Short mmCIF file of C-alpha atoms in Angstrom, two decimals:
data_model
loop_
_atom_site.label_atom_id
_atom_site.label_comp_id
_atom_site.label_asym_id
_atom_site.label_seq_id
_atom_site.Cartn_x
_atom_site.Cartn_y
_atom_site.Cartn_z
CA MET Y 28 -24.02 2.88 -0.32
CA ARG Y 29 -20.79 1.58 1.16
CA THR Y 30 -17.63 1.45 -0.94
CA ALA Y 31 -15.39 -1.53 -1.62
CA THR Y 32 -12.75 -2.81 -3.97
CA THR Y 33 -11.25 -6.17 -4.95
CA VAL Y 34 -7.54 -6.96 -5.15
CA GLU Y 35 -5.54 -9.98 -6.22
CA ALA Y 36 -1.96 -10.27 -5.01
CA SER Y 37 -0.35 -12.02 -7.96
CA SER Y 38 -1.47 -9.25 -10.35
CA ASP Y 39 -0.74 -6.23 -8.13
CA PRO Y 40 2.83 -5.53 -6.97
CA ASP Y 41 1.59 -2.42 -5.12
CA LEU Y 42 -1.15 -4.31 -3.27
CA ALA Y 43 -0.23 -3.39 0.32
CA THR Y 44 0.31 0.30 -0.45
CA PHE Y 45 -2.88 0.47 -2.49
CA VAL Y 46 -5.01 -1.08 0.25
CA VAL Y 47 -3.52 1.03 3.06
CA GLU Y 48 -3.98 4.23 1.05
CA ALA Y 49 -7.51 3.15 0.07
CA GLU Y 50 -8.34 2.87 3.76
CA HIS Y 51 -7.01 6.39 4.28
CA LEU Y 52 -9.31 7.58 1.48
CA GLY Y 53 -12.25 6.18 3.43
CA LEU Y 54 -12.89 2.92 1.57
CA ASP Y 55 -15.17 0.69 3.64
CA GLU Y 56 -14.26 -2.81 2.43
CA CYS Y 57 -11.53 -4.72 0.59
CA TRP Y 58 -12.24 -8.12 -0.95
CA VAL Y 59 -9.38 -10.43 -1.96
CA ALA Y 60 -9.76 -12.68 -4.99
CA GLU Y 61 -7.85 -15.86 -5.70
CA ALA Y 62 -9.16 -17.26 -9.04
CA TRP Y 63 -6.12 -19.16 -10.39
CA GLY Y 64 -3.53 -16.83 -8.85
CA SER Y 65 -2.61 -16.07 -5.25
CA ASP Y 66 -4.74 -17.60 -2.53
CA ALA Y 67 -7.06 -15.30 -0.58
CA PRO Y 68 -6.50 -16.24 3.11
CA SER Y 69 -2.73 -15.58 3.08
CA VAL Y 70 -3.24 -12.13 1.58
CA LEU Y 71 -6.07 -11.34 3.99
CA GLY Y 72 -3.88 -12.14 6.99
CA PHE Y 73 -1.18 -9.89 5.55
CA LEU Y 74 -3.67 -7.05 5.06
CA ALA Y 75 -5.25 -7.52 8.48
CA ALA Y 76 -1.92 -6.54 10.03
CA ARG Y 77 -1.68 -3.39 7.93
CA THR Y 78 -5.19 -1.99 8.20
CA GLY Y 79 -7.25 -1.01 11.20
CA ARG Y 80 -10.72 0.05 10.10
CA MET Y 81 -11.88 -1.37 6.77
CA ARG Y 82 -13.60 -4.72 6.51
CA LEU Y 83 -11.73 -7.49 4.74
CA GLY Y 84 -13.33 -10.32 2.82
CA SER Y 85 -12.51 -13.35 0.71
CA GLY Y 86 -13.86 -12.58 -2.72
CA VAL Y 87 -13.95 -15.55 -3.13
CA ILE Y 88 -12.76 -18.83 -1.63
CA GLN Y 89 -13.66 -21.46 -4.21
CA LEU Y 90 -15.54 -24.60 -3.25
CA GLY Y 91 -13.74 -27.82 -4.04
CA THR Y 92 -10.31 -26.35 -3.37
CA ARG Y 93 -10.56 -26.85 0.42
CA SER Y 94 -12.72 -28.87 2.76
CA PRO Y 95 -15.60 -26.99 4.43
CA VAL Y 96 -13.86 -27.22 7.80
CA ALA Y 97 -10.61 -25.85 6.35
CA ILE Y 98 -12.60 -22.89 5.04
CA ALA Y 99 -14.18 -22.39 8.47
CA GLN Y 100 -10.77 -22.57 10.16
CA ALA Y 101 -9.39 -19.89 7.84
CA ALA Y 102 -12.44 -17.67 8.39
CA LEU Y 103 -12.35 -17.95 12.17
CA THR Y 104 -8.61 -17.25 12.19
CA LEU Y 105 -8.96 -14.21 9.93
CA ALA Y 106 -11.83 -12.84 12.00
CA GLU Y 107 -9.63 -13.13 15.10
CA LEU Y 108 -6.58 -11.57 13.45
CA SER Y 109 -8.61 -8.64 12.11
CA ASP Y 110 -10.51 -7.93 15.33
CA GLY Y 111 -13.81 -8.99 13.79
CA ARG Y 112 -13.40 -7.20 10.45
CA PHE Y 113 -13.65 -10.31 8.25
CA SER Y 114 -16.43 -11.47 5.92
CA LEU Y 115 -16.36 -14.89 4.26
CA GLY Y 116 -17.10 -14.88 0.54
CA LEU Y 117 -17.70 -18.22 -1.16
CA GLY Y 118 -18.05 -19.16 -4.81
CA ALA Y 119 -18.63 -22.35 -6.75
CA SER Y 120 -16.04 -21.34 -9.38
CA GLY Y 121 -16.30 -23.43 -12.58
CA PRO Y 122 -15.12 -26.70 -14.10
CA GLN Y 123 -11.99 -25.22 -15.70
CA VAL Y 124 -10.53 -24.11 -12.36
CA VAL Y 125 -11.95 -26.82 -10.10
CA GLU Y 126 -11.28 -29.75 -12.43
CA GLY Y 127 -8.61 -28.37 -14.75
CA LEU Y 128 -6.41 -26.81 -12.07
CA HIS Y 129 -7.29 -28.47 -8.75
CA GLY Y 130 -8.26 -31.93 -10.03
CA ALA Y 131 -11.43 -31.95 -7.95
CA GLU Y 132 -14.83 -32.86 -9.33
CA PHE Y 133 -17.09 -29.98 -10.35
CA ALA Y 134 -20.32 -31.74 -9.52
CA ARG Y 135 -23.51 -30.60 -7.82
CA PRO Y 136 -22.23 -27.04 -7.16
CA LEU Y 137 -25.60 -26.00 -5.73
CA THR Y 138 -25.69 -28.92 -3.29
CA ARG Y 139 -22.03 -28.42 -2.43
CA MET Y 140 -22.65 -24.76 -1.62
CA ARG Y 141 -25.63 -25.56 0.60
CA GLU Y 142 -23.81 -28.32 2.46
CA THR Y 143 -20.57 -26.34 2.78
CA ILE Y 144 -22.42 -23.41 4.35
CA ALA Y 145 -24.18 -25.77 6.77
CA VAL Y 146 -20.87 -27.27 7.92
CA ILE Y 147 -19.19 -23.85 8.18
CA ARG Y 148 -22.01 -22.56 10.37
CA GLN Y 149 -21.64 -25.58 12.66
CA ALA Y 150 -17.95 -24.78 13.04
CA PHE Y 151 -18.62 -21.04 13.53
CA ALA Y 152 -21.10 -21.87 16.30
CA GLY Y 153 -18.56 -24.00 18.16
CA ASP Y 154 -20.57 -27.18 17.62
CA LYS Y 155 -19.16 -30.60 16.94
CA VAL Y 156 -19.01 -30.95 13.16
CA ALA Y 157 -21.14 -33.79 11.85
CA PHE Y 158 -22.78 -33.84 8.43
CA ASP Y 159 -24.06 -36.58 6.15
CA GLY Y 160 -24.79 -35.09 2.76
CA ARG Y 161 -24.38 -35.82 -0.95
CA THR Y 162 -21.12 -33.87 -1.31
CA VAL Y 163 -19.92 -33.62 2.29
CA ALA Y 164 -19.64 -36.43 4.84
CA ILE Y 165 -18.04 -35.65 8.20
CA PRO Y 166 -16.73 -37.74 9.93
CA ARG Y 167 -15.67 -39.92 7.00
CA PRO Y 168 -18.08 -42.88 6.71
CA GLY Y 169 -16.53 -46.17 7.72
CA GLY Y 170 -13.51 -44.52 9.29
CA GLU Y 171 -12.36 -44.28 12.87
CA GLY Y 172 -13.03 -40.58 13.36
CA ARG Y 173 -15.67 -39.10 15.62
CA PRO Y 174 -17.31 -35.66 15.43
CA MET Y 175 -15.02 -32.90 16.70
CA ARG Y 176 -15.32 -29.21 17.38
CA LEU Y 177 -12.63 -26.69 16.53
CA SER Y 178 -10.49 -25.45 19.41
CA THR Y 179 -10.76 -21.84 18.20
CA ARG Y 180 -13.21 -19.43 19.81
CA ALA Y 181 -16.72 -19.70 18.37
CA ASN Y 182 -17.86 -16.78 16.22
CA PRO Y 183 -21.32 -17.29 14.68
CA ASP Y 184 -21.47 -13.64 13.57
CA ILE Y 185 -19.02 -13.88 10.67
CA PRO Y 186 -21.06 -12.80 7.61
CA ILE Y 187 -21.21 -15.29 4.75
CA TYR Y 188 -21.47 -13.89 1.22
CA VAL Y 189 -22.07 -15.98 -1.88
CA ALA Y 190 -20.85 -15.03 -5.34
CA SER Y 191 -23.57 -16.22 -7.68
CA LEU Y 192 -24.74 -15.68 -11.24
CA SER Y 193 -27.05 -18.57 -12.18
CA PRO Y 194 -30.74 -18.42 -11.15
CA ARG Y 195 -30.58 -21.47 -8.89
CA MET Y 196 -27.44 -20.29 -7.09
CA LEU Y 197 -28.98 -16.82 -6.74
CA THR Y 198 -32.04 -18.37 -5.12
CA LEU Y 199 -29.81 -20.27 -2.69
CA THR Y 200 -27.97 -17.02 -1.96
CA GLY Y 201 -31.23 -15.33 -1.02
CA GLU Y 202 -32.17 -18.27 1.16
CA LEU Y 203 -28.92 -18.83 3.07
CA ALA Y 204 -26.42 -15.98 2.73
CA ASP Y 205 -25.87 -12.74 4.58
CA GLY Y 206 -24.70 -11.04 1.41
CA TRP Y 207 -24.48 -11.39 -2.36
CA LEU Y 208 -21.25 -10.74 -4.26
CA GLY Y 209 -22.40 -9.91 -7.76
CA THR Y 210 -20.70 -9.10 -11.02
CA SER Y 211 -21.58 -8.62 -14.69
CA PHE Y 212 -24.31 -6.29 -13.44
CA VAL Y 213 -26.59 -4.29 -15.71
CA PRO Y 214 -29.00 -2.35 -13.46
CA GLU Y 215 -31.57 -2.05 -16.25
CA GLY Y 216 -31.69 -5.86 -16.34
CA ALA Y 217 -31.37 -6.36 -12.58
CA ASP Y 218 -34.59 -8.39 -12.36
CA ALA Y 219 -32.60 -11.27 -13.85
CA TYR Y 220 -30.71 -11.29 -10.54
CA PHE Y 221 -33.21 -9.94 -8.04
CA GLY Y 222 -36.05 -12.23 -9.11
CA PRO Y 223 -34.23 -15.41 -8.00
CA LEU Y 224 -32.69 -13.65 -4.99
CA ASP Y 225 -36.11 -12.51 -3.79
CA ALA Y 226 -37.52 -16.01 -4.31
CA GLY Y 227 -34.84 -17.42 -2.03
CA LEU Y 228 -35.41 -14.70 0.55
CA ALA Y 229 -39.15 -15.39 0.56
CA ALA Y 230 -38.60 -19.14 0.92
CA ALA Y 231 -36.55 -18.44 4.06
CA GLY Y 232 -39.06 -15.92 5.43
CA ARG Y 233 -36.63 -13.07 4.84
CA GLU Y 234 -36.75 -9.71 3.06
CA ARG Y 235 -34.37 -7.79 0.80
CA LYS Y 236 -33.11 -5.80 3.81
CA ASP Y 237 -31.77 -9.08 5.23
CA LEU Y 238 -29.33 -9.48 2.33
CA THR Y 239 -26.43 -7.12 1.60
CA VAL Y 240 -26.08 -6.54 -2.14
CA CYS Y 241 -22.45 -5.93 -3.15
CA GLN Y 242 -21.88 -5.24 -6.85
CA GLY Y 243 -18.68 -4.41 -8.69
CA ALA Y 244 -17.52 -2.62 -11.82
CA GLU Y 245 -14.52 -0.80 -13.25
CA VAL Y 246 -14.56 2.95 -12.71
CA ALA Y 247 -12.71 5.45 -14.90
CA PHE Y 248 -13.19 9.14 -15.66
CA ALA Y 249 -13.07 10.59 -19.15
CA GLU Y 250 -12.36 14.28 -19.64
CA SER Y 251 -13.63 14.39 -23.25
CA PRO Y 252 -15.88 12.43 -25.65
CA GLU Y 253 -12.78 11.30 -27.53
CA GLU Y 254 -11.20 9.92 -24.36
CA LEU Y 255 -14.41 8.06 -23.51
CA THR Y 256 -14.51 6.51 -26.99
CA THR Y 257 -10.96 5.25 -26.49
CA MET Y 258 -11.80 3.92 -23.02
CA VAL Y 259 -14.83 2.00 -24.25
CA ALA Y 260 -12.94 0.46 -27.15
CA ALA Y 261 -10.14 -0.69 -24.82
CA ARG Y 262 -12.60 -2.59 -22.61
CA LYS Y 263 -14.22 -4.65 -25.35
CA LYS Y 264 -11.66 -7.45 -25.44
CA GLY Y 265 -11.99 -8.04 -21.70
CA LEU Y 266 -15.75 -8.23 -22.00
CA ALA Y 267 -15.40 -10.58 -24.98
CA PHE Y 268 -13.21 -12.83 -22.80
CA SER Y 269 -15.95 -12.93 -20.14
CA LEU Y 270 -18.52 -13.89 -22.76
CA GLY Y 271 -16.43 -16.41 -24.64
CA GLY Y 272 -13.38 -17.43 -22.64
CA MET Y 273 -14.48 -17.73 -19.01
CA GLY Y 274 -15.29 -21.35 -18.20
CA THR Y 275 -15.87 -23.74 -21.08
CA ALA Y 276 -17.92 -23.68 -24.27
CA SER Y 277 -20.85 -25.29 -22.45
CA THR Y 278 -20.45 -23.80 -18.94
CA ASN Y 279 -19.92 -20.04 -18.78
CA PHE Y 280 -21.92 -18.34 -16.03
CA TYR Y 281 -20.84 -14.86 -17.17
CA HIS Y 282 -22.12 -15.42 -20.68
CA ASP Y 283 -25.45 -16.68 -19.37
CA ALA Y 284 -25.79 -13.74 -16.95
CA TYR Y 285 -25.35 -11.15 -19.69
CA ALA Y 286 -27.77 -13.06 -21.90
CA ARG Y 287 -30.47 -12.91 -19.21
CA GLN Y 288 -29.94 -9.14 -18.85
CA GLY Y 289 -30.83 -8.26 -22.43
CA PHE Y 290 -27.69 -9.11 -24.40
CA ALA Y 291 -28.52 -12.66 -25.52
CA GLU Y 292 -27.77 -12.22 -29.24
CA VAL Y 293 -24.53 -10.37 -28.62
CA ALA Y 294 -23.43 -12.95 -26.01
CA VAL Y 295 -23.92 -15.86 -28.41
CA ALA Y 296 -22.21 -14.13 -31.32
CA VAL Y 297 -19.21 -13.07 -29.24
CA ARG Y 298 -18.87 -16.49 -27.64
CA ASP Y 299 -18.94 -18.28 -31.00
CA ARG Y 300 -16.34 -15.96 -32.49
CA TRP Y 301 -14.12 -16.27 -29.40
CA GLN Y 302 -14.39 -20.06 -29.31
CA ALA Y 303 -13.45 -20.12 -33.00
CA GLY Y 304 -10.17 -18.41 -32.09
CA ASP Y 305 -10.94 -14.96 -33.49
CA ARG Y 306 -10.33 -12.83 -30.38
CA ASP Y 307 -10.23 -9.49 -32.20
CA GLY Y 308 -13.36 -10.34 -34.15
CA ALA Y 309 -15.14 -11.26 -30.93
CA ALA Y 310 -14.19 -7.94 -29.33
CA ALA Y 311 -15.44 -6.03 -32.40
CA LEU Y 312 -18.89 -7.53 -31.88
CA VAL Y 313 -19.23 -6.01 -28.39
CA PRO Y 314 -21.32 -2.82 -28.68
CA ASP Y 315 -20.42 0.39 -26.86
CA GLU Y 316 -23.79 0.19 -25.10
CA MET Y 317 -22.81 -3.08 -23.44
CA VAL Y 318 -19.54 -1.71 -22.10
CA LEU Y 319 -21.22 1.39 -20.66
CA ALA Y 320 -24.09 -0.66 -19.20
CA THR Y 321 -21.84 -2.87 -17.10
CA THR Y 322 -19.12 -0.39 -16.04
CA LEU Y 323 -18.77 2.99 -14.37
CA LEU Y 324 -17.01 4.78 -17.22
CA GLY Y 325 -17.57 8.34 -18.32
CA THR Y 326 -17.45 11.94 -17.24
CA GLU Y 327 -17.90 12.69 -13.56
CA ASP Y 328 -21.57 13.53 -14.19
CA MET Y 329 -22.06 10.28 -16.12
CA VAL Y 330 -20.52 8.20 -13.33
CA ARG Y 331 -22.59 10.03 -10.71
CA THR Y 332 -25.78 9.34 -12.67
CA ARG Y 333 -24.78 5.71 -13.10
CA LEU Y 334 -24.12 5.32 -9.38
CA ARG Y 335 -27.56 6.75 -8.67
CA THR Y 336 -29.02 4.11 -10.99
CA TRP Y 337 -27.14 1.41 -9.08
CA SER Y 338 -28.43 2.75 -5.79
CA ASP Y 339 -32.01 2.87 -7.06
CA ALA Y 340 -31.66 -0.70 -8.32
CA GLY Y 341 -30.90 -1.90 -4.78
CA VAL Y 342 -27.10 -1.99 -4.53
CA ASP Y 343 -25.92 -1.56 -0.91
CA THR Y 344 -22.16 -1.73 -1.54
CA VAL Y 345 -20.47 -0.66 -4.76
CA ARG Y 346 -17.22 -2.53 -5.42
CA LEU Y 347 -14.95 -0.17 -7.36
CA TYR Y 348 -12.17 -1.33 -9.69
CA PRO Y 349 -10.29 1.94 -10.31
CA ALA Y 350 -8.55 2.31 -13.66
CA GLY Y 351 -5.06 3.73 -13.98
CA ASP Y 352 -1.62 2.82 -15.29
CA THR Y 353 0.14 3.77 -12.03
CA LEU Y 354 -0.60 3.43 -8.34
CA ASP Y 355 -1.18 7.18 -8.03
CA GLU Y 356 -3.63 7.18 -10.95
CA ARG Y 357 -5.59 4.27 -9.47
CA LEU Y 358 -5.78 5.93 -6.06
CA THR Y 359 -6.81 9.26 -7.59
CA THR Y 360 -9.60 7.53 -9.51
CA LEU Y 361 -10.66 5.62 -6.41
CA GLY Y 362 -10.76 8.80 -4.31
CA ARG Y 363 -12.95 10.58 -6.88
CA ALA Y 364 -15.28 7.58 -7.04
CA ILE Y 365 -15.59 7.35 -3.25
CA ASP Y 366 -16.52 11.03 -3.12
CA LEU Y 367 -19.20 10.48 -5.77
CA VAL Y 368 -20.66 7.50 -3.90
CA ARG Y 369 -20.87 9.61 -0.73
CA ASP Y 370 -22.57 12.40 -2.71
CA VAL Y 371 -25.09 10.01 -4.24
CA ASP Y 372 -25.74 8.46 -0.83
CA ARG Y 373 -26.37 11.84 0.78
CA THR Y 374 -28.70 12.84 -2.04
CA SER Y 375 -30.62 9.56 -1.81
CA ARG Y 376 -31.08 9.93 1.94
CA ALA Y 377 -32.34 13.49 1.50
CA ARG Y 378 -35.04 12.44 -0.96
#
């Protein structure tokens, strides 16, 4: 397994130092999120100038916030600035961000993803961009424009990852993407993800080895059972937010993903309590088992065992979110986790 992390500039004042030191620790990849905070491309350009080995990726650029060609321009520029170390991560986001923040229509996300990837690949290949779809029309119909190609150097080898949770978007990911950026992952329920992914791969005449699986989770080390109990309790409100507060009452891809992985009753109960305004009550409904199933929390032996389970489930790249109140604590946790991933990888190869 390769190692990765995700950062977001508006929530991390130590971002540059953390990423540079993470590269020194041997981290393989750094993905930059934007959500409703800092944009990803600006931060990626900043980090490209301060790193020299690790891959950098947008994790993710949200559809509907930029035109497909604007996304392609940013990707080609970042690949050039980083000497080919850039991967493009795309995500459909959700109606709250796309409509509530950007004022764009959150409609046909599956079609928009398919058509956006098609246009981006035209631009990457150096072709004239021309597309007549349901969500994308280039040149604009009825206008005076003609198909154009970008003046930047073509680069068809930029990997495209898709962040997906719903079955239909997972199937599209398997069909079209070079990699899958996953989250809310419970390896014991991984068939909920890999079933649709494999269906998409098969439809495109591809195999699992043709798709890089990149999964993420928080990692933290407990030195005693009491410390682990405290850690687990502290994570319940964040998980309750994912189940009840991400998206809207009717559209929450995180809630649905957990439900498909064996936590359907818990997901509904937590969502209803959260939507009713009882945040603490919602968190109290999250069982310890659910926190431990979807994170990398525990003693060093527990985390090692969990990483082995991830590897056996088919994860190629583990995206680590190291816990810690200070920069040094986060880096120490990250270093320990990277060492464990290397150990698990060596053991797996020796089997």
